[in-house]
PDB file of C-alpha atoms in Angstrom:
ATOM      1  CA  MET A1167      30.290 -17.749 -16.302  1.00 80.00           C
ATOM      2  CA  THR A1168      29.049 -14.751 -14.294  1.00 85.00           C
ATOM      3  CA  THR A1169      25.460 -15.486 -15.297  1.00 85.00           C
ATOM      4  CA  LEU A1170      25.786 -19.111 -14.210  1.00 91.00           C
ATOM      5  CA  LEU A1171      27.275 -18.006 -10.886  1.00 90.00           C
ATOM      6  CA  PHE A1172      24.383 -15.577 -10.361  1.00 86.00           C
ATOM      7  CA  LEU A1173      21.778 -18.247 -11.147  1.00 88.00           C
ATOM      8  CA  ALA A1174      23.546 -20.777  -8.911  1.00 90.00           C
ATOM      9  CA  GLY A1175      23.632 -18.255  -6.072  1.00 85.00           C
ATOM     10  CA  LEU A1176      19.962 -17.440  -6.514  1.00 84.00           C
ATOM     11  CA  ALA A1177      19.020 -21.126  -6.555  1.00 87.00           C
ATOM     12  CA  ALA A1178      21.087 -21.786  -3.422  1.00 86.00           C
ATOM     13  CA  LEU A1179      19.461 -18.848  -1.622  1.00 82.00           C
ATOM     14  CA  ILE A1180      15.952 -20.000  -2.413  1.00 82.00           C
ATOM     15  CA  ALA A1181      16.689 -23.625  -1.525  1.00 84.00           C
ATOM     16  CA  GLY A1182      18.448 -22.588   1.663  1.00 82.00           C
ATOM     17  CA  ALA A1183      15.567 -20.358   2.724  1.00 77.00           C
ATOM     18  CA  GLU A1184      13.099 -23.171   2.080  1.00 79.00           C
ATOM     19  CA  LEU A1185      15.067 -25.620   4.231  1.00 82.00           C
ATOM     20  CA  LEU A1186      15.586 -23.042   6.977  1.00 79.00           C
ATOM     21  CA  VAL A1187      11.928 -22.039   7.112  1.00 76.00           C
ATOM     22  CA  ARG A1188      10.753 -25.648   7.093  1.00 77.00           C
ATOM     23  CA  GLY A1189      13.065 -26.732   9.875  1.00 79.00           C
ATOM     24  CA  ALA A1190      12.656 -23.612  12.013  1.00 75.00           C
ATOM     25  CA  SER A1191       8.874 -23.508  11.703  1.00 72.00           C
ATOM     26  CA  LYS A1192       8.591 -27.148  12.824  1.00 78.00           C
ATOM     27  CA  LEU A1193      10.858 -26.391  15.782  1.00 73.00           C
ATOM     28  CA  ALA A1194       8.760 -23.355  16.718  1.00 69.00           C
ATOM     29  CA  LEU A1195       5.510 -25.280  16.506  1.00 69.00           C
ATOM     30  CA  SER A1196       7.005 -28.041  18.615  1.00 72.00           C
ATOM     31  CA  LEU A1197       7.644 -25.428  21.308  1.00 69.00           C
ATOM     32  CA  GLY A1198       3.969 -24.434  21.322  1.00 70.00           C
ATOM     33  CA  ILE A1199       4.286 -20.979  19.751  1.00 70.00           C
ATOM     34  CA  SER A1200       1.112 -19.930  17.903  1.00 67.00           C
ATOM     35  CA  PRO A1201       1.097 -20.128  14.081  1.00 63.00           C
ATOM     36  CA  LEU A1202       0.363 -16.393  13.865  1.00 67.00           C
ATOM     37  CA  VAL A1203       3.600 -15.640  15.707  1.00 76.00           C
ATOM     38  CA  VAL A1204       5.398 -18.264  13.634  1.00 73.00           C
ATOM     39  CA  GLY A1205       4.195 -16.505  10.492  1.00 72.00           C
ATOM     40  CA  LEU A1206       5.280 -13.091  11.728  1.00 81.00           C
ATOM     41  CA  THR A1207       8.639 -14.236  13.065  1.00 81.00           C
ATOM     42  CA  VAL A1208      10.032 -17.625  12.012  1.00 78.00           C
ATOM     43  CA  VAL A1209       8.488 -17.732   8.537  1.00 76.00           C
ATOM     44  CA  ALA A1210       8.913 -14.020   7.823  1.00 82.00           C
ATOM     45  CA  PHE A1211      12.444 -13.909   9.236  1.00 83.00           C
ATOM     46  CA  GLY A1212      13.329 -17.139   7.467  1.00 81.00           C
ATOM     47  CA  THR A1213      12.182 -15.914   4.063  1.00 80.00           C
ATOM     48  CA  SER A1214      14.179 -12.723   4.722  1.00 85.00           C
ATOM     49  CA  SER A1215      17.342 -14.679   5.498  1.00 83.00           C
ATOM     50  CA  PRO A1216      18.569 -14.324   1.874  1.00 83.00           C
ATOM     51  CA  GLU A1217      18.410 -10.530   2.248  1.00 85.00           C
ATOM     52  CA  LEU A1218      20.400 -10.805   5.478  1.00 89.00           C
ATOM     53  CA  ALA A1219      22.999 -13.075   3.904  1.00 86.00           C
ATOM     54  CA  VAL A1220      23.380 -10.843   0.845  1.00 85.00           C
ATOM     55  CA  SER A1221      23.554  -7.594   2.861  1.00 88.00           C
ATOM     56  CA  VAL A1222      26.154  -8.911   5.306  1.00 90.00           C
ATOM     57  CA  GLY A1223      28.109 -10.466   2.444  1.00 88.00           C
ATOM     58  CA  ALA A1224      28.019  -7.156   0.589  1.00 87.00           C
ATOM     59  CA  VAL A1225      29.309  -5.033   3.486  1.00 90.00           C
ATOM     60  CA  THR A1226      32.117  -7.483   4.246  1.00 89.00           C
ATOM     61  CA  GLY A1227      33.130  -7.104   0.608  1.00 86.00           C
ATOM     62  CA  GLY A1228      32.976  -3.324   0.756  1.00 86.00           C
ATOM     63  CA  GLN A1229      29.816  -3.022  -1.372  1.00 82.00           C
ATOM     64  CA  MET A1230      27.815  -0.772   0.973  1.00 82.00           C
ATOM     65  CA  ASP A1231      25.369   0.477  -1.672  1.00 81.00           C
ATOM     66  CA  LEU A1232      24.486  -3.092  -2.589  1.00 81.00           C
ATOM     67  CA  ALA A1233      23.630  -3.871   1.044  1.00 83.00           C
ATOM     68  CA  VAL A1234      21.380  -0.831   1.481  1.00 83.00           C
ATOM     69  CA  GLY A1235      19.814  -1.195  -1.945  1.00 84.00           C
ATOM     70  CA  ASN A1236      19.010  -4.834  -1.268  1.00 85.00           C
ATOM     71  CA  VAL A1237      17.091  -3.991   1.933  1.00 89.00           C
ATOM     72  CA  VAL A1238      15.177  -1.045   0.482  1.00 88.00           C
ATOM     73  CA  GLY A1239      14.513  -2.723  -2.853  1.00 86.00           C
ATOM     74  CA  SER A1240      13.264  -5.905  -1.199  1.00 88.00           C
ATOM     75  CA  ASN A1241      10.809  -3.971   0.957  1.00 91.00           C
ATOM     76  CA  ILE A1242       9.484  -2.075  -2.060  1.00 91.00           C
ATOM     77  CA  LEU A1243       9.041  -5.343  -3.953  1.00 88.00           C
ATOM     78  CA  ASN A1244       7.351  -6.950  -0.955  1.00 88.00           C
ATOM     79  CA  VAL A1245       4.701  -4.230  -0.734  1.00 89.00           C
ATOM     80  CA  LEU A1246       4.106  -3.512  -4.418  1.00 91.00           C
ATOM     81  CA  LEU A1247       4.747  -6.840  -6.146  1.00 89.00           C
ATOM     82  CA  ILE A1248       3.944  -9.509  -3.559  1.00 88.00           C
ATOM     83  CA  LEU A1249       0.893  -7.841  -2.022  1.00 88.00           C
ATOM     84  CA  GLY A1250      -0.272  -6.826  -5.498  1.00 90.00           C
ATOM     85  CA  LEU A1251      -0.047 -10.355  -6.904  1.00 89.00           C
ATOM     86  CA  SER A1252      -1.628 -11.831  -3.766  1.00 87.00           C
ATOM     87  CA  ALA A1253      -4.525  -9.377  -3.986  1.00 87.00           C
ATOM     88  CA  LEU A1254      -5.067 -10.369  -7.618  1.00 90.00           C
ATOM     89  CA  ILE A1255      -5.496 -13.975  -6.469  1.00 86.00           C
ATOM     90  CA  ALA A1256      -7.813 -13.193  -3.542  1.00 82.00           C
ATOM     91  CA  PRO A1257      -8.986 -10.049  -1.697  1.00 82.00           C
ATOM     92  CA  LEU A1258      -6.638  -9.527   1.232  1.00 75.00           C
ATOM     93  CA  VAL A1259      -8.925  -9.327   4.273  1.00 75.00           C
ATOM     94  CA  VAL A1260      -6.445  -9.163   7.142  1.00 74.00           C
ATOM     95  CA  ASP A1261      -6.599  -9.659  10.893  1.00 73.00           C
ATOM     96  CA  ILE A1262      -7.176  -6.526  12.967  1.00 79.00           C
ATOM     97  CA  GLN A1263      -3.906  -7.182  14.851  1.00 77.00           C
ATOM     98  CA  LEU A1264      -1.940  -6.627  11.650  1.00 80.00           C
ATOM     99  CA  ILE A1265      -3.664  -3.277  11.115  1.00 82.00           C
ATOM    100  CA  ARG A1266      -3.431  -2.005  14.687  1.00 87.00           C
ATOM    101  CA  GLN A1267      -0.076  -3.408  15.709  1.00 89.00           C
ATOM    102  CA  GLU A1268       2.177  -4.995  13.078  1.00 89.00           C
ATOM    103  CA  VAL A1269       1.812  -2.433  10.257  1.00 91.00           C
ATOM    104  CA  PRO A1270       2.398   0.558  12.586  1.00 94.00           C
ATOM    105  CA  ILE A1271       5.523  -1.186  13.930  1.00 94.00           C
ATOM    106  CA  MET A1272       6.758  -1.722  10.354  1.00 94.00           C
ATOM    107  CA  ILE A1273       6.137   1.943   9.524  1.00 95.00           C
ATOM    108  CA  ALA A1274       7.902   3.070  12.719  1.00 96.00           C
ATOM    109  CA  ALA A1275      10.930   0.939  11.801  1.00 95.00           C
ATOM    110  CA  SER A1276      10.974   2.480   8.315  1.00 94.00           C
ATOM    111  CA  VAL A1277      10.859   6.011   9.738  1.00 95.00           C
ATOM    112  CA  ALA A1278      13.633   5.152  12.205  1.00 94.00           C
ATOM    113  CA  LEU A1279      15.879   3.877   9.401  1.00 92.00           C
ATOM    114  CA  LEU A1280      15.151   6.995   7.338  1.00 92.00           C
ATOM    115  CA  ALA A1281      16.118   9.213  10.273  1.00 93.00           C
ATOM    116  CA  MET A1282      19.351   7.277  10.764  1.00 92.00           C
ATOM    117  CA  CYS A1283      20.236   7.645   7.078  1.00 88.00           C
ATOM    118  CA  LEU A1284      19.813  11.431   7.014  1.00 90.00           C
ATOM    119  CA  ASP A1285      23.478  11.966   7.938  1.00 90.00           C
ATOM    120  CA  GLY A1286      24.597   9.680   5.115  1.00 85.00           C
ATOM    121  CA  ALA A1287      25.459   6.614   7.199  1.00 85.00           C
ATOM    122  CA  VAL A1288      24.066   4.082   9.667  1.00 88.00           C
ATOM    123  CA  SER A1289      26.590   3.749  12.486  1.00 91.00           C
ATOM    124  CA  ALA A1290      27.427   0.605  14.407  1.00 93.00           C
ATOM    125  CA  ALA A1291      25.687   2.037  17.480  1.00 95.00           C
ATOM    126  CA  GLU A1292      22.542   2.638  15.429  1.00 95.00           C
ATOM    127  CA  GLY A1293      22.841  -0.902  14.128  1.00 94.00           C
ATOM    128  CA  VAL A1294      22.861  -2.182  17.709  1.00 96.00           C
ATOM    129  CA  LEU A1295      19.688  -0.183  18.396  1.00 96.00           C
ATOM    130  CA  LEU A1296      17.964  -1.703  15.346  1.00 96.00           C
ATOM    131  CA  VAL A1297      18.908  -5.258  16.339  1.00 96.00           C
ATOM    132  CA  ALA A1298      17.858  -4.618  19.943  1.00 96.00           C
ATOM    133  CA  ALA A1299      14.481  -3.399  18.668  1.00 96.00           C
ATOM    134  CA  LEU A1300      14.127  -6.593  16.626  1.00 95.00           C
ATOM    135  CA  VAL A1301      14.853  -8.765  19.668  1.00 95.00           C
ATOM    136  CA  ALA A1302      12.386  -6.788  21.786  1.00 95.00           C
ATOM    137  CA  TYR A1303       9.741  -7.074  19.058  1.00 94.00           C
ATOM    138  CA  SER A1304      10.198 -10.843  18.806  1.00 91.00           C
ATOM    139  CA  VAL A1305      10.050 -11.336  22.591  1.00 90.00           C
ATOM    140  CA  PHE A1306       6.928  -9.179  22.751  1.00 91.00           C
ATOM    141  CA  LEU A1307       5.194 -11.278  20.078  1.00 87.00           C
ATOM    142  CA  VAL A1308       6.041 -14.554  21.833  1.00 82.00           C
ATOM    143  CA  ARG A1309       4.823 -13.293  25.227  1.00 83.00           C
ATOM    144  CA  GLN A1310       1.682 -11.882  23.650  1.00 82.00           C
ATOM    145  CA  SER A1311       1.028 -15.254  22.014  1.00 74.00           C
ATOM    146  CA  ARG A1312       1.373 -17.123  25.302  1.00 72.00           C
ATOM    147  CA  ARG A1313      -1.139 -14.795  26.938  1.00 72.00           C
ATOM    148  CA  GLN A1314      -3.801 -15.663  24.395  1.00 63.00           C
ATOM    149  CA  THR A1315      -6.871 -17.591  25.441  1.00 49.00           C
ATOM    150  CA  GLN A1316      -7.237 -21.290  24.835  1.00 52.00           C
ATOM    151  CA  ALA A1317      -9.996 -20.542  22.335  1.00 52.00           C
ATOM    152  CA  ALA A1318      -7.598 -18.520  20.232  1.00 53.00           C
ATOM    153  CA  GLN A1319      -4.984 -21.266  20.436  1.00 53.00           C
ATOM    154  CA  ASP A1320      -7.563 -23.800  19.228  1.00 61.00           C
ATOM    155  CA  GLU A1321      -8.403 -21.514  16.309  1.00 57.00           C
ATOM    156  CA  TYR A1322      -4.726 -21.247  15.396  1.00 51.00           C
ATOM    157  CA  ALA A1323      -4.296 -25.000  15.666  1.00 58.00           C
ATOM    158  CA  GLU A1324      -7.176 -25.492  13.253  1.00 59.00           C
ATOM    159  CA  ALA A1325      -5.675 -23.027  10.776  1.00 56.00           C
ATOM    160  CA  LEU A1326      -2.173 -24.487  10.968  1.00 53.00           C
ATOM    161  CA  PRO A1327      -2.119 -27.878  12.709  1.00 53.00           C
ATOM    162  CA  ARG A1328       0.943 -29.431  14.217  1.00 52.00           C
ATOM    163  CA  PRO A1329       2.854 -31.841  11.988  1.00 48.00           C
ATOM    164  CA  ALA A1330       1.866 -35.457  12.268  1.00 49.00           C
ATOM    165  CA  ALA A1331       4.031 -37.561  14.521  1.00 51.00           C
ATOM    166  CA  ALA A1332       4.799 -39.881  11.610  1.00 56.00           C
ATOM    167  CA  ALA A1333       6.016 -37.072   9.327  1.00 70.00           C
ATOM    168  CA  TRP A1334       9.607 -37.443   8.189  1.00 74.00           C
ATOM    169  CA  ASP A1335      10.536 -34.011   9.563  1.00 72.00           C
ATOM    170  CA  SER A1336       8.797 -34.409  12.926  1.00 76.00           C
ATOM    171  CA  ARG A1337      11.957 -35.525  14.741  1.00 80.00           C
ATOM    172  CA  LEU A1338      14.287 -33.005  16.382  1.00 79.00           C
ATOM    173  CA  PRO A1339      17.526 -34.199  14.680  1.00 84.00           C
ATOM    174  CA  VAL A1340      15.894 -33.863  11.256  1.00 87.00           C
ATOM    175  CA  GLN A1341      14.640 -30.367  12.061  1.00 83.00           C
ATOM    176  CA  LEU A1342      18.089 -29.286  13.242  1.00 82.00           C
ATOM    177  CA  ALA A1343      19.638 -30.768  10.104  1.00 88.00           C
ATOM    178  CA  LEU A1344      17.211 -28.790   7.929  1.00 87.00           C
ATOM    179  CA  VAL A1345      18.140 -25.563   9.700  1.00 82.00           C
ATOM    180  CA  ALA A1346      21.873 -26.274   9.379  1.00 84.00           C
ATOM    181  CA  ALA A1347      21.608 -27.185   5.686  1.00 89.00           C
ATOM    182  CA  GLY A1348      19.567 -24.063   5.024  1.00 85.00           C
ATOM    183  CA  LEU A1349      22.175 -21.844   6.670  1.00 81.00           C
ATOM    184  CA  VAL A1350      25.004 -23.423   4.669  1.00 83.00           C
ATOM    185  CA  LEU A1351      23.171 -22.883   1.384  1.00 87.00           C
ATOM    186  CA  LEU A1352      22.377 -19.288   2.351  1.00 82.00           C
ATOM    187  CA  VAL A1353      26.017 -18.500   3.053  1.00 76.00           C
ATOM    188  CA  LEU A1354      27.179 -20.055  -0.220  1.00 85.00           C
ATOM    189  CA  GLY A1355      24.355 -18.526  -2.227  1.00 84.00           C
ATOM    190  CA  SER A1356      24.909 -15.031  -0.843  1.00 76.00           C
ATOM    191  CA  ASP A1357      28.601 -15.159  -1.708  1.00 78.00           C
ATOM    192  CA  TRP A1358      27.903 -16.289  -5.275  1.00 86.00           C
ATOM    193  CA  LEU A1359      25.099 -13.774  -5.766  1.00 79.00           C
ATOM    194  CA  VAL A1360      27.078 -10.778  -4.497  1.00 76.00           C
ATOM    195  CA  THR A1361      30.111 -11.755  -6.570  1.00 82.00           C
ATOM    196  CA  ALA A1362      28.039 -12.102  -9.734  1.00 85.00           C
ATOM    197  CA  ALA A1363      26.060  -8.900  -9.066  1.00 80.00           C
ATOM    198  CA  VAL A1364      29.217  -6.831  -8.640  1.00 78.00           C
ATOM    199  CA  ALA A1365      30.675  -8.297 -11.839  1.00 84.00           C
ATOM    200  CA  LEU A1366      27.475  -7.519 -13.749  1.00 80.00           C
ATOM    201  CA  ALA A1367      27.384  -3.970 -12.380  1.00 81.00           C
ATOM    202  CA  ARG A1368      30.926  -3.290 -13.524  1.00 79.00           C
ATOM    203  CA  ALA A1369      30.439  -4.947 -16.922  1.00 84.00           C
ATOM    204  CA  PHE A1370      27.360  -2.888 -17.803  1.00 83.00           C
ATOM    205  CA  GLY A1371      28.435   0.325 -16.082  1.00 85.00           C
ATOM    206  CA  VAL A1372      25.518   0.150 -13.644  1.00 82.00           C
ATOM    207  CA  SER A1373      26.019   1.238 -10.034  1.00 81.00           C
ATOM    208  CA  ASP A1374      25.941  -1.276  -7.191  1.00 75.00           C
ATOM    209  CA  LEU A1375      22.996   0.603  -5.688  1.00 78.00           C
ATOM    210  CA  VAL A1376      20.832   0.082  -8.791  1.00 81.00           C
ATOM    211  CA  ILE A1377      21.822  -3.593  -8.991  1.00 79.00           C
ATOM    212  CA  GLY A1378      20.905  -4.020  -5.322  1.00 76.00           C
ATOM    213  CA  LEU A1379      17.587  -2.201  -5.750  1.00 77.00           C
ATOM    214  CA  THR A1380      16.524  -4.348  -8.714  1.00 79.00           C
ATOM    215  CA  ILE A1381      18.118  -7.683  -9.616  1.00 77.00           C
ATOM    216  CA  VAL A1382      19.428  -8.726  -6.207  1.00 77.00           C
ATOM    217  CA  ALA A1383      16.359  -7.401  -4.380  1.00 78.00           C
ATOM    218  CA  ALA A1384      14.040  -9.319  -6.719  1.00 77.00           C
ATOM    219  CA  GLY A1385      16.075 -12.497  -6.411  1.00 77.00           C
ATOM    220  CA  THR A1386      16.241 -12.492  -2.627  1.00 77.00           C
ATOM    221  CA  SER A1387      12.497 -11.718  -2.435  1.00 80.00           C
ATOM    222  CA  MET A1388      11.555 -14.937  -4.227  1.00 78.00           C
ATOM    223  CA  PRO A1389      10.945 -16.871  -0.947  1.00 80.00           C
ATOM    224  CA  GLU A1390       8.448 -14.184   0.124  1.00 80.00           C
ATOM    225  CA  VAL A1391       6.804 -14.326  -3.309  1.00 80.00           C
ATOM    226  CA  ALA A1392       6.328 -18.093  -3.131  1.00 78.00           C
ATOM    227  CA  THR A1393       5.092 -18.050   0.486  1.00 77.00           C
ATOM    228  CA  SER A1394       2.558 -15.238   0.078  1.00 81.00           C
ATOM    229  CA  LEU A1395       1.205 -16.440  -3.276  1.00 81.00           C
ATOM    230  CA  LEU A1396       0.734 -19.964  -1.926  1.00 76.00           C
ATOM    231  CA  ALA A1397      -0.991 -18.581   1.178  1.00 75.00           C
ATOM    232  CA  ALA A1398      -3.325 -16.475  -0.983  1.00 80.00           C
ATOM    233  CA  LEU A1399      -4.161 -19.464  -3.171  1.00 80.00           C
ATOM    234  CA  ARG A1400      -5.084 -21.460  -0.058  1.00 73.00           C
ATOM    235  CA  GLY A1401      -7.175 -18.632   1.361  1.00 75.00           C
ATOM    236  CA  GLU A1402      -4.742 -17.979   4.242  1.00 70.00           C
ATOM    237  CA  ARG A1403      -4.801 -14.227   3.710  1.00 73.00           C
ATOM    238  CA  ASP A1404      -3.390 -13.260   7.106  1.00 71.00           C
ATOM    239  CA  ILE A1405      -0.311 -15.344   6.394  1.00 71.00           C
ATOM    240  CA  ALA A1406       0.102 -13.719   2.971  1.00 77.00           C
ATOM    241  CA  VAL A1407       0.047 -10.207   4.454  1.00 82.00           C
ATOM    242  CA  GLY A1408       1.802 -11.158   7.696  1.00 81.00           C
ATOM    243  CA  ASN A1409       4.725 -12.628   5.781  1.00 81.00           C
ATOM    244  CA  VAL A1410       5.244  -9.339   3.933  1.00 88.00           C
ATOM    245  CA  VAL A1411       4.886  -7.172   7.059  1.00 90.00           C
ATOM    246  CA  GLY A1412       7.148  -9.415   9.133  1.00 90.00           C
ATOM    247  CA  SER A1413       9.751  -9.648   6.364  1.00 91.00           C
ATOM    248  CA  ASN A1414       9.852  -5.878   5.915  1.00 93.00           C
ATOM    249  CA  THR A1415      10.289  -5.349   9.647  1.00 94.00           C
ATOM    250  CA  PHE A1416      13.102  -7.913   9.767  1.00 93.00           C
ATOM    251  CA  ASN A1417      14.799  -6.410   6.685  1.00 93.00           C
ATOM    252  CA  ILE A1418      14.999  -3.014   8.379  1.00 94.00           C
ATOM    253  CA  LEU A1419      15.787  -4.025  11.948  1.00 95.00           C
ATOM    254  CA  GLY A1420      17.734  -7.216  11.247  1.00 93.00           C
ATOM    255  CA  CYS A1421      19.416  -6.873   7.841  1.00 93.00           C
ATOM    256  CA  ALA A1422      20.247  -3.162   8.072  1.00 93.00           C
ATOM    257  CA  GLY A1423      21.075  -3.411  11.776  1.00 94.00           C
ATOM    258  CA  ILE A1424      23.426  -6.382  11.528  1.00 94.00           C
ATOM    259  CA  SER A1425      25.052  -4.987   8.370  1.00 93.00           C
ATOM    260  CA  ALA A1426      25.739  -1.683  10.168  1.00 93.00           C
ATOM    261  CA  MET A1427      27.263  -3.596  13.084  1.00 93.00           C
ATOM    262  CA  VAL A1428      29.540  -5.501  10.683  1.00 91.00           C
ATOM    263  CA  ALA A1429      30.642  -2.373   8.776  1.00 84.00           C
TER     264      ALA A1429
END
């Protein structure tokens, strides 16, 4: 029964993330935000929403190690597994912006989290700082996108065109429904996954931290795996790398920050 609950939770998380990313990305594109920013924010944050749901669900249930292990384990998997598999499919030649701006920001966030953890805990005040940094980062990306030249916007539009007007998900009510359905599935899936993971940890005598670093981290990273591998197969290498970098940044600033604010 525990195994079925774990698989059901994992399936709900993946399905929920897919619906959330689809609906949110269409909404973002409808607002005229560049696809590069969509990839670094909406898509990356959306595929990281399972990590957020699991981490918050874990801390509300008193499983602090599971929450931290999920964030750290997911980031390790993102860099080693997802980038590794994507590079096996196609050489990852990335945009200079990712090298000069996004990767340094991700590294700075990682160092900040490490510094906060040195005293053995991430306080609620530190959680507020992490979330504030995430908001500032997102606003900066959007403003930077809007300052881009029309030539750059045309290039983005060619790489990731707007959805056709006749598409079934081109209408605002449908997009909002996709987002809402995705959030519901994420909440349900996170609850099932955390419950099953704790039961498995106790049954096999494995600590919550190890379960969070491995099984749960791998399961909640599946949306990133699918997105980056598909992008690599299609030759969209910036999206493959940008998804990983954006997801890692959100995991640290968003997942760890919000979890610390909750408990």
